[in-house]
mmCIF file of C-alpha atoms in Angstrom:
data_model
loop_
_atom_site.group_PDB
_atom_site.id
_atom_site.type_symbol
_atom_site.label_atom_id
_atom_site.label_comp_id
_atom_site.label_asym_id
_atom_site.label_seq_id
_atom_site.Cartn_x
_atom_site.Cartn_y
_atom_site.Cartn_z
ATOM 1 C CA UNK A 89 83.993 95.390 124.298
ATOM 2 C CA UNK A 90 85.496 96.714 127.241
ATOM 3 C CA UNK A 91 89.627 96.735 126.921
ATOM 4 C CA UNK A 92 89.922 94.370 129.607
ATOM 5 C CA UNK A 93 87.756 91.447 127.230
ATOM 6 C CA UNK A 94 90.410 92.847 124.670
ATOM 7 C CA UNK A 95 93.244 92.103 126.423
ATOM 8 C CA UNK A 96 92.131 88.607 127.582
ATOM 9 C CA UNK A 97 91.817 87.748 123.799
ATOM 10 C CA UNK A 98 94.559 89.240 122.413
ATOM 11 C CA UNK A 99 96.580 87.366 125.123
ATOM 12 C CA UNK A 100 98.180 89.981 127.161
ATOM 13 C CA UNK A 101 100.394 89.396 129.960
ATOM 14 C CA UNK A 102 99.473 92.971 131.515
ATOM 15 C CA UNK A 103 97.522 96.093 131.044
ATOM 16 C CA UNK A 104 98.215 99.197 132.056
ATOM 17 C CA UNK A 105 95.257 101.759 132.471
ATOM 18 C CA UNK A 106 94.561 105.585 133.695
ATOM 19 C CA UNK A 107 91.127 106.445 132.041
ATOM 20 C CA UNK A 108 88.964 103.090 133.320
ATOM 21 C CA UNK A 109 88.134 100.203 131.199
ATOM 22 C CA UNK A 110 86.608 102.301 128.417
ATOM 23 C CA UNK A 111 84.642 99.876 124.981
ATOM 24 C CA UNK A 112 86.616 99.568 121.496
ATOM 25 C CA UNK A 113 85.148 99.327 118.619
ATOM 26 C CA UNK A 114 87.187 98.791 115.784
ATOM 27 C CA UNK A 115 91.443 98.137 114.838
ATOM 28 C CA UNK A 116 93.584 100.810 113.227
ATOM 29 C CA UNK A 117 96.862 101.981 112.126
ATOM 30 C CA UNK A 118 99.126 103.836 115.127
ATOM 31 C CA UNK A 119 98.476 107.028 112.936
ATOM 32 C CA UNK A 120 95.237 106.963 111.719
ATOM 33 C CA UNK A 121 93.971 105.800 115.560
ATOM 34 C CA UNK A 122 90.718 107.049 116.532
ATOM 35 C CA UNK A 123 88.984 107.570 120.424
ATOM 36 C CA UNK A 124 87.649 103.333 120.132
ATOM 37 C CA UNK A 125 90.067 101.890 118.257
ATOM 38 C CA UNK A 126 92.643 99.529 119.148
ATOM 39 C CA UNK A 127 96.171 99.523 117.771
ATOM 40 C CA UNK A 128 99.304 98.111 118.564
ATOM 41 C CA UNK A 129 102.957 99.368 117.580
ATOM 42 C CA UNK A 130 105.713 96.068 116.518
ATOM 43 C CA UNK A 131 108.656 98.280 115.566
ATOM 44 C CA UNK A 132 110.733 100.609 116.855
ATOM 45 C CA UNK A 133 110.332 103.182 114.501
ATOM 46 C CA UNK A 134 106.680 103.741 115.988
ATOM 47 C CA UNK A 135 107.335 103.810 119.023
ATOM 48 C CA UNK A 136 107.099 108.479 118.376
ATOM 49 C CA UNK A 137 103.324 107.998 117.895
ATOM 50 C CA UNK A 138 102.303 106.399 121.452
ATOM 51 C CA UNK A 139 102.884 110.302 122.924
ATOM 52 C CA UNK A 140 100.661 111.330 120.244
ATOM 53 C CA UNK A 141 97.901 108.527 119.223
ATOM 54 C CA UNK A 142 94.472 108.807 119.483
ATOM 55 C CA UNK A 143 93.612 105.717 119.995
ATOM 56 C CA UNK A 144 92.396 104.296 122.917
ATOM 57 C CA UNK A 145 94.152 101.415 123.572
ATOM 58 C CA UNK A 146 97.371 100.125 122.263
ATOM 59 C CA UNK A 147 98.936 96.373 122.046
ATOM 60 C CA UNK A 148 102.729 96.503 122.579
ATOM 61 C CA UNK A 149 105.484 94.270 123.422
ATOM 62 C CA UNK A 150 105.844 93.161 127.257
ATOM 63 C CA UNK A 151 109.808 94.347 126.559
ATOM 64 C CA UNK A 152 108.751 98.153 125.712
ATOM 65 C CA UNK A 153 110.913 100.147 128.280
ATOM 66 C CA UNK A 154 107.611 103.721 128.840
ATOM 67 C CA UNK A 155 104.486 103.917 130.635
ATOM 68 C CA UNK A 156 102.027 106.253 127.963
ATOM 69 C CA UNK A 157 99.625 104.872 130.201
ATOM 70 C CA UNK A 158 99.919 107.642 133.097
ATOM 71 C CA UNK A 159 98.327 110.995 132.625
ATOM 72 C CA UNK A 160 95.548 109.925 130.046
ATOM 73 C CA UNK A 161 97.465 108.207 127.490
ATOM 74 C CA UNK A 162 95.854 105.262 125.548
ATOM 75 C CA UNK A 163 96.094 102.381 127.674
ATOM 76 C CA UNK A 164 99.266 99.520 127.536
ATOM 77 C CA UNK A 165 98.055 96.277 125.873
ATOM 78 C CA UNK A 166 101.743 94.542 126.641
ATOM 79 C CA UNK A 167 102.261 91.062 125.037
ATOM 80 C CA UNK A 168 105.017 88.154 123.533
ATOM 81 C CA UNK A 169 104.693 89.133 120.613
ATOM 82 C CA UNK A 170 102.928 92.615 119.265
ATOM 83 C CA UNK A 171 102.371 91.591 115.556
ATOM 84 C CA UNK A 172 100.635 87.892 116.565
ATOM 85 C CA UNK A 173 98.010 90.168 119.764
ATOM 86 C CA UNK A 174 97.321 92.015 116.620
ATOM 87 C CA UNK A 175 96.336 89.755 114.371
ATOM 88 C CA UNK A 176 94.021 88.615 116.685
ATOM 89 C CA UNK A 177 92.250 92.055 117.095
ATOM 90 C CA UNK A 178 91.795 91.949 113.281
ATOM 91 C CA UNK A 179 90.707 89.283 113.535
ATOM 92 C CA UNK A 180 87.276 90.245 116.328
ATOM 93 C CA UNK A 181 87.154 93.171 114.480
ATOM 94 C CA UNK A 182 87.210 92.376 110.710
ATOM 95 C CA UNK A 183 83.765 91.861 108.679
ATOM 96 C CA UNK A 184 83.169 88.763 108.542
ATOM 97 C CA UNK A 185 83.342 87.132 104.990
ATOM 98 C CA UNK A 186 80.208 85.960 103.069
ATOM 99 C CA UNK A 187 80.310 81.831 102.621
ATOM 100 C CA UNK A 188 79.048 81.241 100.047
ATOM 101 C CA UNK A 189 75.946 78.702 99.136
ATOM 102 C CA UNK A 190 77.458 75.173 98.973
ATOM 103 C CA UNK A 191 77.269 73.046 96.016
ATOM 104 C CA UNK A 192 77.967 73.752 92.272
ATOM 105 C CA UNK A 193 76.762 76.778 90.161
ATOM 106 C CA UNK A 194 74.283 75.970 87.118
ATOM 107 C CA UNK A 195 77.816 77.602 85.063
ATOM 108 C CA UNK A 196 80.208 75.507 86.251
ATOM 109 C CA UNK A 197 81.785 72.879 83.871
ATOM 110 C CA UNK A 198 82.056 69.715 85.723
ATOM 111 C CA UNK A 199 83.324 66.562 83.751
ATOM 112 C CA UNK A 200 81.855 63.161 84.149
ATOM 113 C CA UNK A 201 83.993 60.803 86.507
ATOM 114 C CA UNK A 202 84.801 64.547 88.838
ATOM 115 C CA UNK A 203 84.531 63.732 92.524
ATOM 116 C CA UNK A 204 82.940 66.856 94.247
ATOM 117 C CA UNK A 205 82.304 66.138 98.149
ATOM 118 C CA UNK A 206 78.398 68.215 98.774
ATOM 119 C CA UNK A 207 79.884 70.750 101.319
ATOM 120 C CA UNK A 208 81.994 72.158 98.932
ATOM 121 C CA UNK A 209 81.778 75.037 96.804
ATOM 122 C CA UNK A 210 82.065 75.162 93.005
ATOM 123 C CA UNK A 211 81.314 78.713 91.686
ATOM 124 C CA UNK A 212 80.369 80.530 88.552
ATOM 125 C CA UNK A 213 82.318 79.398 85.511
ATOM 126 C CA UNK A 214 84.742 77.171 87.231
ATOM 127 C CA UNK A 215 86.194 73.638 85.185
ATOM 128 C CA UNK A 216 86.234 70.817 86.860
ATOM 129 C CA UNK A 217 88.179 68.672 84.573
ATOM 130 C CA UNK A 218 87.764 63.989 84.790
ATOM 131 C CA UNK A 219 88.417 62.645 88.050
ATOM 132 C CA UNK A 220 89.285 65.780 90.021
ATOM 133 C CA UNK A 221 88.191 65.330 93.484
ATOM 134 C CA UNK A 222 87.415 68.154 95.927
ATOM 135 C CA UNK A 223 87.135 67.949 99.493
ATOM 136 C CA UNK A 224 84.791 69.154 102.214
ATOM 137 C CA UNK A 225 84.109 72.774 102.794
ATOM 138 C CA UNK A 226 86.206 73.602 100.275
ATOM 139 C CA UNK A 227 85.696 77.025 97.978
ATOM 140 C CA UNK A 228 85.999 77.205 94.011
ATOM 141 C CA UNK A 229 85.566 80.585 93.282
ATOM 142 C CA UNK A 230 84.825 82.075 90.139
ATOM 143 C CA UNK A 231 86.628 81.196 87.045
ATOM 144 C CA UNK A 232 89.219 78.379 88.726
ATOM 145 C CA UNK A 233 90.046 75.597 86.443
ATOM 146 C CA UNK A 234 91.152 72.361 87.924
ATOM 147 C CA UNK A 235 92.437 70.076 85.922
ATOM 148 C CA UNK A 236 92.113 66.141 85.643
ATOM 149 C CA UNK A 237 93.030 63.895 88.856
ATOM 150 C CA UNK A 238 93.658 66.940 90.404
ATOM 151 C CA UNK A 239 93.217 66.734 93.746
ATOM 152 C CA UNK A 240 92.249 69.217 95.899
ATOM 153 C CA UNK A 241 91.513 68.979 100.382
ATOM 154 C CA UNK A 242 89.157 70.037 102.709
ATOM 155 C CA UNK A 243 88.640 72.818 103.463
ATOM 156 C CA UNK A 244 90.588 74.549 101.397
ATOM 157 C CA UNK A 245 90.146 77.541 98.731
ATOM 158 C CA UNK A 246 90.962 79.070 95.151
ATOM 159 C CA UNK A 247 90.317 82.513 94.096
ATOM 160 C CA UNK A 248 89.148 83.739 91.015
ATOM 161 C CA UNK A 249 90.978 82.474 88.265
ATOM 162 C CA UNK A 250 93.562 80.562 89.128
ATOM 163 C CA UNK A 251 94.756 77.487 87.277
ATOM 164 C CA UNK A 252 95.789 73.803 89.758
ATOM 165 C CA UNK A 253 96.709 71.559 86.439
ATOM 166 C CA UNK A 254 95.993 68.084 85.675
ATOM 167 C CA UNK A 255 97.460 65.691 88.471
ATOM 168 C CA UNK A 256 98.161 67.843 91.258
ATOM 169 C CA UNK A 257 97.707 67.688 94.593
ATOM 170 C CA UNK A 258 96.589 70.323 97.228
ATOM 171 C CA UNK A 259 97.013 69.219 100.964
ATOM 172 C CA UNK A 260 94.646 71.017 103.725
ATOM 173 C CA UNK A 261 93.223 74.378 104.364
ATOM 174 C CA UNK A 262 95.684 75.397 101.152
ATOM 175 C CA UNK A 263 94.773 79.500 99.887
ATOM 176 C CA UNK A 264 96.005 79.667 96.224
ATOM 177 C CA UNK A 265 95.391 83.447 95.708
ATOM 178 C CA UNK A 266 93.436 84.947 92.702
ATOM 179 C CA UNK A 267 95.206 84.203 88.647
ATOM 180 C CA UNK A 268 97.964 81.991 90.471
ATOM 181 C CA UNK A 269 98.982 78.841 88.776
ATOM 182 C CA UNK A 270 99.912 75.796 89.651
ATOM 183 C CA UNK A 271 101.898 72.862 87.416
ATOM 184 C CA UNK A 272 102.788 74.787 84.312
ATOM 185 C CA UNK A 273 105.491 73.336 82.401
ATOM 186 C CA UNK A 274 109.038 74.145 84.157
ATOM 187 C CA UNK A 275 111.804 75.890 81.932
ATOM 188 C CA UNK A 276 113.636 73.107 80.146
ATOM 189 C CA UNK A 277 115.068 73.490 77.117
ATOM 190 C CA UNK A 278 117.672 71.408 75.710
ATOM 191 C CA UNK A 279 120.493 73.834 73.364
ATOM 192 C CA UNK A 280 120.789 72.424 69.393
ATOM 193 C CA UNK A 281 123.777 72.316 66.820
ATOM 194 C CA UNK A 282 121.601 74.535 64.887
ATOM 195 C CA UNK A 283 121.508 77.256 67.380
ATOM 196 C CA UNK A 284 117.003 76.466 68.659
ATOM 197 C CA UNK A 285 115.821 74.874 71.596
ATOM 198 C CA UNK A 286 113.794 71.430 71.964
ATOM 199 C CA UNK A 287 111.672 71.223 74.788
ATOM 200 C CA UNK A 288 112.184 69.042 78.008
ATOM 201 C CA UNK A 289 108.867 67.481 78.415
ATOM 202 C CA UNK A 290 107.219 68.060 81.601
ATOM 203 C CA UNK A 291 105.710 64.891 82.829
ATOM 204 C CA UNK A 292 105.867 65.624 87.455
ATOM 205 C CA UNK A 293 103.628 67.255 89.493
ATOM 206 C CA UNK A 294 102.964 69.480 91.985
ATOM 207 C CA UNK A 295 102.847 69.073 95.952
ATOM 208 C CA UNK A 296 101.047 71.653 98.257
ATOM 209 C CA UNK A 297 100.911 70.534 101.596
ATOM 210 C CA UNK A 298 98.866 71.097 104.455
ATOM 211 C CA UNK A 299 97.944 74.891 105.061
ATOM 212 C CA UNK A 300 100.245 76.603 102.500
ATOM 213 C CA UNK A 301 98.967 79.617 101.459
ATOM 214 C CA UNK A 302 99.562 80.818 98.068
ATOM 215 C CA UNK A 303 99.279 84.894 96.900
ATOM 216 C CA UNK A 304 97.987 86.508 93.742
ATOM 217 C CA UNK A 305 99.374 85.538 90.708
ATOM 218 C CA UNK A 306 102.334 83.205 91.630
ATOM 219 C CA UNK A 307 103.472 80.484 90.071
ATOM 220 C CA UNK A 308 104.755 77.566 90.894
ATOM 221 C CA UNK A 309 105.756 74.883 88.179
ATOM 222 C CA UNK A 310 105.205 71.253 87.633
ATOM 223 C CA UNK A 311 108.621 69.040 87.728
ATOM 224 C CA UNK A 312 109.826 67.893 84.527
ATOM 225 C CA UNK A 313 109.753 63.880 86.914
ATOM 226 C CA UNK A 314 108.806 63.321 90.528
ATOM 227 C CA UNK A 315 107.703 66.472 92.285
ATOM 228 C CA UNK A 316 107.903 70.171 93.388
ATOM 229 C CA UNK A 317 106.589 70.351 96.837
ATOM 230 C CA UNK A 318 105.849 73.091 98.536
ATOM 231 C CA UNK A 319 105.988 72.018 102.274
ATOM 232 C CA UNK A 320 103.358 72.561 105.257
ATOM 233 C CA UNK A 321 102.553 75.904 106.787
ATOM 234 C CA UNK A 322 104.738 77.421 103.724
ATOM 235 C CA UNK A 323 102.975 81.252 102.961
ATOM 236 C CA UNK A 324 104.360 82.594 99.619
ATOM 237 C CA UNK A 325 103.521 86.661 98.688
ATOM 238 C CA UNK A 326 102.158 87.612 94.733
ATOM 239 C CA UNK A 327 104.170 87.472 92.434
ATOM 240 C CA UNK A 328 106.907 84.644 93.629
ATOM 241 C CA UNK A 329 108.089 82.218 91.199
ATOM 242 C CA UNK A 330 109.095 79.002 92.479
ATOM 243 C CA UNK A 331 110.906 76.904 89.055
ATOM 244 C CA UNK A 332 110.695 72.487 88.403
ATOM 245 C CA UNK A 333 111.934 70.260 90.686
ATOM 246 C CA UNK A 334 112.020 72.706 93.745
ATOM 247 C CA UNK A 335 111.020 71.429 97.550
ATOM 248 C CA UNK A 336 110.864 74.736 100.004
ATOM 249 C CA UNK A 337 110.810 74.142 103.563
ATOM 250 C CA UNK A 338 107.707 74.102 106.563
ATOM 251 C CA UNK A 339 106.891 77.094 107.758
ATOM 252 C CA UNK A 340 109.594 79.118 104.830
ATOM 253 C CA UNK A 341 107.870 82.788 103.770
ATOM 254 C CA UNK A 342 108.694 84.470 100.779
ATOM 255 C CA UNK A 343 108.163 88.088 99.814
ATOM 256 C CA UNK A 344 106.560 89.560 96.904
ATOM 257 C CA UNK A 345 108.964 88.784 93.529
ATOM 258 C CA UNK A 346 111.397 86.006 94.617
ATOM 259 C CA UNK A 347 111.969 83.407 92.430
ATOM 260 C CA UNK A 348 113.996 80.132 93.051
ATOM 261 C CA UNK A 349 115.775 78.315 90.476
ATOM 262 C CA UNK A 350 115.129 74.604 89.312
ATOM 263 C CA UNK A 351 115.871 71.631 91.577
ATOM 264 C CA UNK A 352 116.774 74.170 94.961
ATOM 265 C CA UNK A 353 116.112 72.780 98.051
ATOM 266 C CA UNK A 354 115.082 75.354 100.485
ATOM 267 C CA UNK A 355 115.373 74.612 104.274
ATOM 268 C CA UNK A 356 112.702 75.089 107.099
ATOM 269 C CA UNK A 357 111.876 78.767 108.089
ATOM 270 C CA UNK A 358 113.633 80.212 105.619
ATOM 271 C CA UNK A 359 112.623 84.063 104.835
ATOM 272 C CA UNK A 360 113.189 85.364 102.179
ATOM 273 C CA UNK A 361 112.648 89.376 101.245
ATOM 274 C CA UNK A 362 111.371 91.312 97.923
ATOM 275 C CA UNK A 363 112.577 90.391 95.070
ATOM 276 C CA UNK A 364 115.642 87.780 96.504
ATOM 277 C CA UNK A 365 116.648 85.475 94.144
ATOM 278 C CA UNK A 366 118.336 81.865 94.719
ATOM 279 C CA UNK A 367 119.489 80.234 92.151
ATOM 280 C CA UNK A 368 119.121 76.318 90.511
ATOM 281 C CA UNK A 369 120.505 72.851 92.275
ATOM 282 C CA UNK A 370 121.545 74.286 94.817
ATOM 283 C CA UNK A 371 120.143 73.892 99.244
ATOM 284 C CA UNK A 372 119.673 76.176 101.608
ATOM 285 C CA UNK A 373 119.976 74.268 105.840
ATOM 286 C CA UNK A 374 116.587 75.617 107.814
ATOM 287 C CA UNK A 375 117.102 79.198 109.905
ATOM 288 C CA UNK A 376 118.038 80.879 106.420
ATOM 289 C CA UNK A 377 117.057 84.705 106.078
ATOM 290 C CA UNK A 378 117.287 86.042 102.467
ATOM 291 C CA UNK A 379 117.764 90.244 102.354
ATOM 292 C CA UNK A 380 115.425 92.158 100.183
ATOM 293 C CA UNK A 381 116.650 92.047 96.271
ATOM 294 C CA UNK A 382 119.554 89.607 97.463
ATOM 295 C CA UNK A 383 120.807 86.515 94.992
ATOM 296 C CA UNK A 384 122.012 83.297 96.643
ATOM 297 C CA UNK A 385 124.063 81.756 94.357
ATOM 298 C CA UNK A 386 125.814 78.615 96.587
ATOM 299 C CA UNK A 387 125.037 76.324 98.844
ATOM 300 C CA UNK A 388 123.700 78.065 102.666
ATOM 301 C CA UNK A 389 124.658 75.692 105.581
ATOM 302 C CA UNK A 390 124.554 78.373 108.380
ATOM 303 C CA UNK A 391 121.379 80.045 109.292
ATOM 304 C CA UNK A 392 121.298 83.588 109.803
ATOM 305 C CA UNK A 393 121.206 86.625 107.988
ATOM 306 C CA UNK A 394 122.351 86.953 104.088
ATOM 307 C CA UNK A 395 122.450 89.951 102.695
ATOM 308 C CA UNK A 396 123.943 91.492 99.061
ATOM 309 C CA UNK A 397 124.265 89.521 95.100
ATOM 310 C CA UNK A 398 126.391 87.056 95.711
ATOM 311 C CA UNK A 399 124.426 86.891 99.124
ATOM 312 C CA UNK A 400 126.675 86.759 102.082
ATOM 313 C CA UNK A 401 127.211 87.006 105.484
ATOM 314 C CA UNK A 402 124.865 90.016 106.960
ATOM 315 C CA UNK A 403 127.189 91.603 109.467
ATOM 316 C CA UNK A 404 129.579 91.539 107.188
ATOM 317 C CA UNK A 405 127.367 92.974 103.976
ATOM 318 C CA UNK A 406 126.736 96.005 106.702
ATOM 319 C CA UNK A 407 129.863 96.405 107.868
ATOM 320 C CA UNK A 408 131.198 96.588 103.975
ATOM 321 C CA UNK A 409 128.108 98.769 103.079
ATOM 322 C CA UNK A 410 129.201 101.560 105.703
ATOM 323 C CA UNK A 411 132.747 101.065 105.194
ATOM 324 C CA UNK A 412 131.934 102.317 101.389
ATOM 325 C CA UNK A 413 129.454 105.249 102.584
ATOM 326 C CA UNK A 414 132.949 106.351 104.419
ATOM 327 C CA UNK A 415 134.943 106.191 100.927
ATOM 328 C CA UNK A 416 134.443 109.144 99.881
ATOM 329 C CA UNK A 417 135.372 110.920 103.348
ATOM 330 C CA UNK A 418 139.027 108.413 103.325
ATOM 331 C CA UNK A 419 139.458 109.533 99.590
ATOM 332 C CA UNK A 420 139.572 113.069 100.768
ATOM 333 C CA UNK A 421 141.646 112.364 103.739
ATOM 334 C CA UNK A 422 144.692 110.336 101.562
ATOM 335 C CA UNK A 423 144.004 113.608 99.137
ATOM 336 C CA UNK A 424 144.912 116.305 101.601
ATOM 337 C CA UNK A 425 148.442 113.699 103.376
ATOM 338 C CA UNK A 426 149.285 112.729 100.096
ATOM 339 C CA UNK A 427 149.843 116.831 99.471
ATOM 340 C CA UNK A 428 150.829 117.171 102.797
ATOM 341 C CA UNK A 429 153.418 114.543 102.411
ATOM 342 C CA UNK A 430 154.458 116.252 98.903
ATOM 343 C CA UNK A 431 154.651 119.915 100.725
ATOM 344 C CA UNK A 432 157.521 118.162 102.941
ATOM 345 C CA UNK A 433 158.746 116.032 100.766
ATOM 346 C CA UNK A 434 159.813 119.708 98.726
ATOM 347 C CA UNK A 435 160.609 121.629 101.699
ATOM 348 C CA UNK A 436 163.101 118.541 103.339
ATOM 349 C CA UNK A 437 164.803 118.626 99.469
ATOM 350 C CA UNK A 438 165.021 122.659 98.824
ATOM 351 C CA UNK A 439 166.409 122.099 102.835
#
């Protein structure tokens, strides 16, 4: 595929070339660029590699104020969103995943009454419970467990050793990563007078709407009653914990280690950094960004960036962090001023 053809496929708004329309055969990172490769710059920190990369083409922002293609440099493919453009390039050059055969593997256990679409794939050692329903073109990979009365839509992919408990509901095009658990009991206990804890029965369900993607070893607890709901387009990284009766709004994303406590309502298009946490029974509005390792302990009703623990306005947090870094110098200056004042006081007193 030549540069011009690639530019069309990744949605480039313009092309700058100095060496002609060369062939592109692979995609790499910008530091690992080789002749024949396409790479990208999505972060200004990597712009310094433009002058040294050996890649043949670089996908960059249409607003990048540089022209490194002059003088024999790489071709620049300017796009609106470099991350999206490079993801399209990766699709073109990534090895195609082998599609498993349709049907049920001989070692799978399918309970009586389960409904499996003939176009679905049920892998080795999979268990499908009674009355479970699995839609067209869905892939259940080896070792997964699908509980009784669970519903899984079409074009889903359940990875090895994932567990979908009884009565859980998955929409279409849902991905559940290896080792993830959908629908285990929520963490609910009543403290008793003798110091012990009585378990609260968890009888609700989990609903994963269309186009939800769940990473590896992530857990989403069933509701105490009613449902825990992950709305359309949500993407959860590995090792994310969603507690009982939580609602996560459409197109929200959470990085690894994020944890949301029970009965919390997360707005649409929220972004949670790694290890961010939210206490229970609170709410965030749409368009909230929570920084890595931040802790949200009260409602957030204005969109924007929040950082720290407890989380607060990101700009204020950055100002405070800057002030903290200056604190040692300020303390030293105050100490010297106090010494000077003391010396002046001594002179005036003696005079």
